[in-house]
PDB file of C-alpha atoms in Angstrom:
ATOM      1  CA  MET A 169      -1.408 -18.562 -14.714  1.00 87.00           C
ATOM      2  CA  LYS A 170       1.177 -16.627 -13.110  1.00 88.00           C
ATOM      3  CA  LEU A 171       0.904 -13.939 -15.111  1.00 88.00           C
ATOM      4  CA  VAL A 172      -2.101 -13.583 -14.368  1.00 89.00           C
ATOM      5  CA  ILE A 173      -1.506 -13.699 -10.927  1.00 92.00           C
ATOM      6  CA  ALA A 174       1.125 -10.774 -11.381  1.00 90.00           C
ATOM      7  CA  ASN A 175      -1.735  -8.856 -13.452  1.00 89.00           C
ATOM      8  CA  VAL A 176      -3.910  -8.874 -10.553  1.00 91.00           C
ATOM      9  CA  LEU A 177      -1.472  -8.081  -8.077  1.00 91.00           C
ATOM     10  CA  MET A 178      -0.438  -4.896  -9.975  1.00 90.00           C
ATOM     11  CA  THR A 179      -4.295  -4.007 -10.301  1.00 90.00           C
ATOM     12  CA  ILE A 180      -4.756  -4.310  -6.693  1.00 92.00           C
ATOM     13  CA  GLY A 181      -1.378  -2.862  -5.591  1.00 90.00           C
ATOM     14  CA  VAL A 182      -1.875   0.636  -7.263  1.00 89.00           C
ATOM     15  CA  ILE A 183      -5.136   1.513  -5.533  1.00 88.00           C
ATOM     16  CA  PRO A 184      -3.539   2.902  -2.313  1.00 84.00           C
ATOM     17  CA  LEU A 185      -1.416   5.134  -4.239  1.00 84.00           C
ATOM     18  CA  MET A 186      -4.386   6.069  -6.876  1.00 82.00           C
ATOM     19  CA  PHE A 187      -6.243   7.481  -3.710  1.00 82.00           C
ATOM     20  CA  PHE A 188      -3.785   9.659  -2.578  1.00 79.00           C
ATOM     21  CA  VAL A 189      -2.855  11.157  -6.206  1.00 76.00           C
ATOM     22  CA  VAL A 190      -6.514  12.032  -6.537  1.00 80.00           C
ATOM     23  CA  TRP A 191      -6.466  13.262  -3.351  1.00 76.00           C
ATOM     24  CA  LEU A 192      -3.377  15.135  -4.045  1.00 71.00           C
ATOM     25  CA  VAL A 193      -5.067  16.816  -7.302  1.00 74.00           C
ATOM     26  CA  GLY A 194      -8.108  17.441  -5.405  1.00 72.00           C
ATOM     27  CA  LEU A 195      -6.096  19.527  -2.981  1.00 69.00           C
ATOM     28  CA  LEU A 196      -4.335  21.247  -5.460  1.00 66.00           C
ATOM     29  CA  THR A 197      -7.338  22.311  -7.202  1.00 69.00           C
ATOM     30  CA  TRP A 198      -9.969  22.910  -4.299  1.00 64.00           C
ATOM     31  CA  THR A 199      -7.481  24.415  -1.526  1.00 56.00           C
ATOM     32  CA  PRO A 200      -8.513  28.212  -2.091  1.00 60.00           C
ATOM     33  CA  GLU A 201     -12.056  27.723  -1.834  1.00 60.00           C
ATOM     34  CA  HIS A 202     -11.683  24.891   0.921  1.00 61.00           C
ATOM     35  CA  GLY A 203     -12.134  26.602   4.095  1.00 59.00           C
ATOM     36  CA  ALA A 204     -10.451  24.464   6.406  1.00 54.00           C
ATOM     37  CA  ILE A 205     -10.740  24.741  10.272  1.00 53.00           C
ATOM     38  CA  ILE A 206      -6.699  23.970  10.029  1.00 55.00           C
ATOM     39  CA  PRO A 207      -5.386  24.981   6.758  1.00 58.00           C
ATOM     40  CA  ILE A 208      -2.034  23.294   7.531  1.00 61.00           C
ATOM     41  CA  MET A 209      -3.736  19.927   8.522  1.00 62.00           C
ATOM     42  CA  ASP A 210      -4.907  18.854   5.273  1.00 63.00           C
ATOM     43  CA  PRO A 211      -1.453  18.485   3.671  1.00 67.00           C
ATOM     44  CA  ILE A 212       0.473  17.727   6.727  1.00 71.00           C
ATOM     45  CA  GLY A 213      -2.290  15.222   8.036  1.00 73.00           C
ATOM     46  CA  MET A 214      -1.863  13.305   4.469  1.00 75.00           C
ATOM     47  CA  ILE A 215       1.725  12.741   4.735  1.00 80.00           C
ATOM     48  CA  GLY A 216       1.340   9.400   6.748  1.00 81.00           C
ATOM     49  CA  PRO A 217      -1.075   8.118   4.378  1.00 80.00           C
ATOM     50  CA  PHE A 218       1.260   8.859   1.081  1.00 82.00           C
ATOM     51  CA  ILE A 219       4.049   7.215   2.675  1.00 86.00           C
ATOM     52  CA  MET A 220       2.176   4.193   3.828  1.00 86.00           C
ATOM     53  CA  GLY A 221       0.089   4.291   0.242  1.00 84.00           C
ATOM     54  CA  PHE A 222       3.620   4.369  -1.542  1.00 87.00           C
ATOM     55  CA  ILE A 223       5.030   1.699   0.333  1.00 90.00           C
ATOM     56  CA  MET A 224       2.254  -0.443  -0.274  1.00 89.00           C
ATOM     57  CA  THR A 225       2.044   0.042  -3.806  1.00 89.00           C
ATOM     58  CA  ALA A 226       6.103  -0.263  -4.296  1.00 89.00           C
ATOM     59  CA  ALA A 227       5.697  -3.519  -2.574  1.00 92.00           C
ATOM     60  CA  VAL A 228       2.895  -5.034  -3.947  1.00 92.00           C
ATOM     61  CA  ALA A 229       2.601  -3.467  -7.571  1.00 91.00           C
ATOM     62  CA  GLY A 230       6.301  -2.834  -8.160  1.00 90.00           C
ATOM     63  CA  THR A 231       7.374  -6.450  -7.258  1.00 93.00           C
ATOM     64  CA  SER A 232       4.394  -7.674  -9.214  1.00 92.00           C
ATOM     65  CA  ALA A 233       5.565  -5.547 -12.002  1.00 91.00           C
ATOM     66  CA  ALA A 234       8.750  -7.023 -11.890  1.00 92.00           C
ATOM     67  CA  TRP A 235       7.593 -10.472 -11.584  1.00 92.00           C
ATOM     68  CA  SER A 236       5.401 -10.105 -14.563  1.00 91.00           C
ATOM     69  CA  TRP A 237       8.425  -8.829 -16.781  1.00 91.00           C
ATOM     70  CA  ASP A 238      10.516 -11.579 -15.796  1.00 92.00           C
ATOM     71  CA  LEU A 239       7.849 -14.071 -16.751  1.00 90.00           C
ATOM     72  CA  VAL A 240       7.169 -12.387 -20.148  1.00 90.00           C
ATOM     73  CA  ARG A 241      11.018 -12.472 -20.666  1.00 91.00           C
ATOM     74  CA  ALA A 242      11.256 -16.127 -19.643  1.00 91.00           C
ATOM     75  CA  ASN A 243       8.501 -17.401 -21.991  1.00 88.00           C
ATOM     76  CA  PRO A 244       8.054 -14.769 -24.738  1.00 87.00           C
ATOM     77  CA  GLN A 245       4.864 -16.398 -26.062  1.00 88.00           C
ATOM     78  CA  ASN A 246       2.970 -15.309 -23.272  1.00 83.00           C
ATOM     79  CA  ARG A 247       3.480 -11.517 -24.167  1.00 86.00           C
ATOM     80  CA  SER A 248       0.107  -9.849 -23.545  1.00 84.00           C
ATOM     81  CA  GLY A 249      -0.797  -6.503 -24.437  1.00 88.00           C
ATOM     82  CA  VAL A 250      -2.673  -6.210 -21.057  1.00 87.00           C
ATOM     83  CA  ALA A 251       0.265  -7.091 -19.069  1.00 87.00           C
ATOM     84  CA  LEU A 252       2.570  -4.285 -20.723  1.00 90.00           C
ATOM     85  CA  ALA A 253      -0.504  -1.639 -20.002  1.00 91.00           C
ATOM     86  CA  LEU A 254      -0.396  -2.809 -16.228  1.00 89.00           C
ATOM     87  CA  ARG A 255       3.498  -2.517 -15.850  1.00 91.00           C
ATOM     88  CA  LEU A 256       3.255   0.851 -17.792  1.00 92.00           C
ATOM     89  CA  MET A 257       0.406   2.031 -15.733  1.00 89.00           C
ATOM     90  CA  THR A 258       1.838   0.728 -12.083  1.00 90.00           C
ATOM     91  CA  VAL A 259       5.055   3.144 -13.325  1.00 90.00           C
ATOM     92  CA  ALA A 260       3.018   5.775 -13.919  1.00 90.00           C
ATOM     93  CA  VAL A 261       1.295   5.403 -10.804  1.00 86.00           C
ATOM     94  CA  LEU A 262       4.269   5.323  -8.700  1.00 87.00           C
ATOM     95  CA  ILE A 263       5.934   8.508 -11.003  1.00 89.00           C
ATOM     96  CA  SER A 264       2.478  10.233 -10.617  1.00 83.00           C
ATOM     97  CA  PRO A 265       2.759  12.244  -7.099  1.00 78.00           C
ATOM     98  CA  PHE A 266       6.029  13.681  -7.649  1.00 84.00           C
ATOM     99  CA  ALA A 267       4.978  14.885 -11.271  1.00 86.00           C
ATOM    100  CA  VAL A 268       2.054  16.194  -9.802  1.00 78.00           C
ATOM    101  CA  LEU A 269       4.044  18.245  -7.147  1.00 80.00           C
ATOM    102  CA  PHE A 270       6.418  19.075  -9.967  1.00 86.00           C
ATOM    103  CA  LEU A 271       3.698  20.228 -12.342  1.00 83.00           C
ATOM    104  CA  SER A 272       2.043  22.223  -8.901  1.00 78.00           C
ATOM    105  CA  ARG A 273       4.973  24.789  -9.189  1.00 82.00           C
ATOM    106  CA  PHE A 274       3.966  25.956 -12.371  1.00 79.00           C
ATOM    107  CA  LEU A 275       0.439  26.526 -11.751  1.00 68.00           C
TER     108      LEU A 275
END
């Protein structure tokens, strides 16, 4: 039951940062055609939401992933492909904003 709770918390915890990553990809691909009133406000205005989304994701999903890993390590019979996939998804989501910004230098 604890592993199920950890999986649910990981799933819910990645949502704030996933919204930001979608916005970031949209900004990087849509900005040339976007006629913003104040062009600098789109990127600068999202610094606060990014920081809050990253903190929330790291706090909720990151700690839940660590808890899930600890539960599986303590009870190897509870290994699950779903739990592994959720832990990998959590790590990918936590790394994705930095990966997108790094890859945007090559576009």
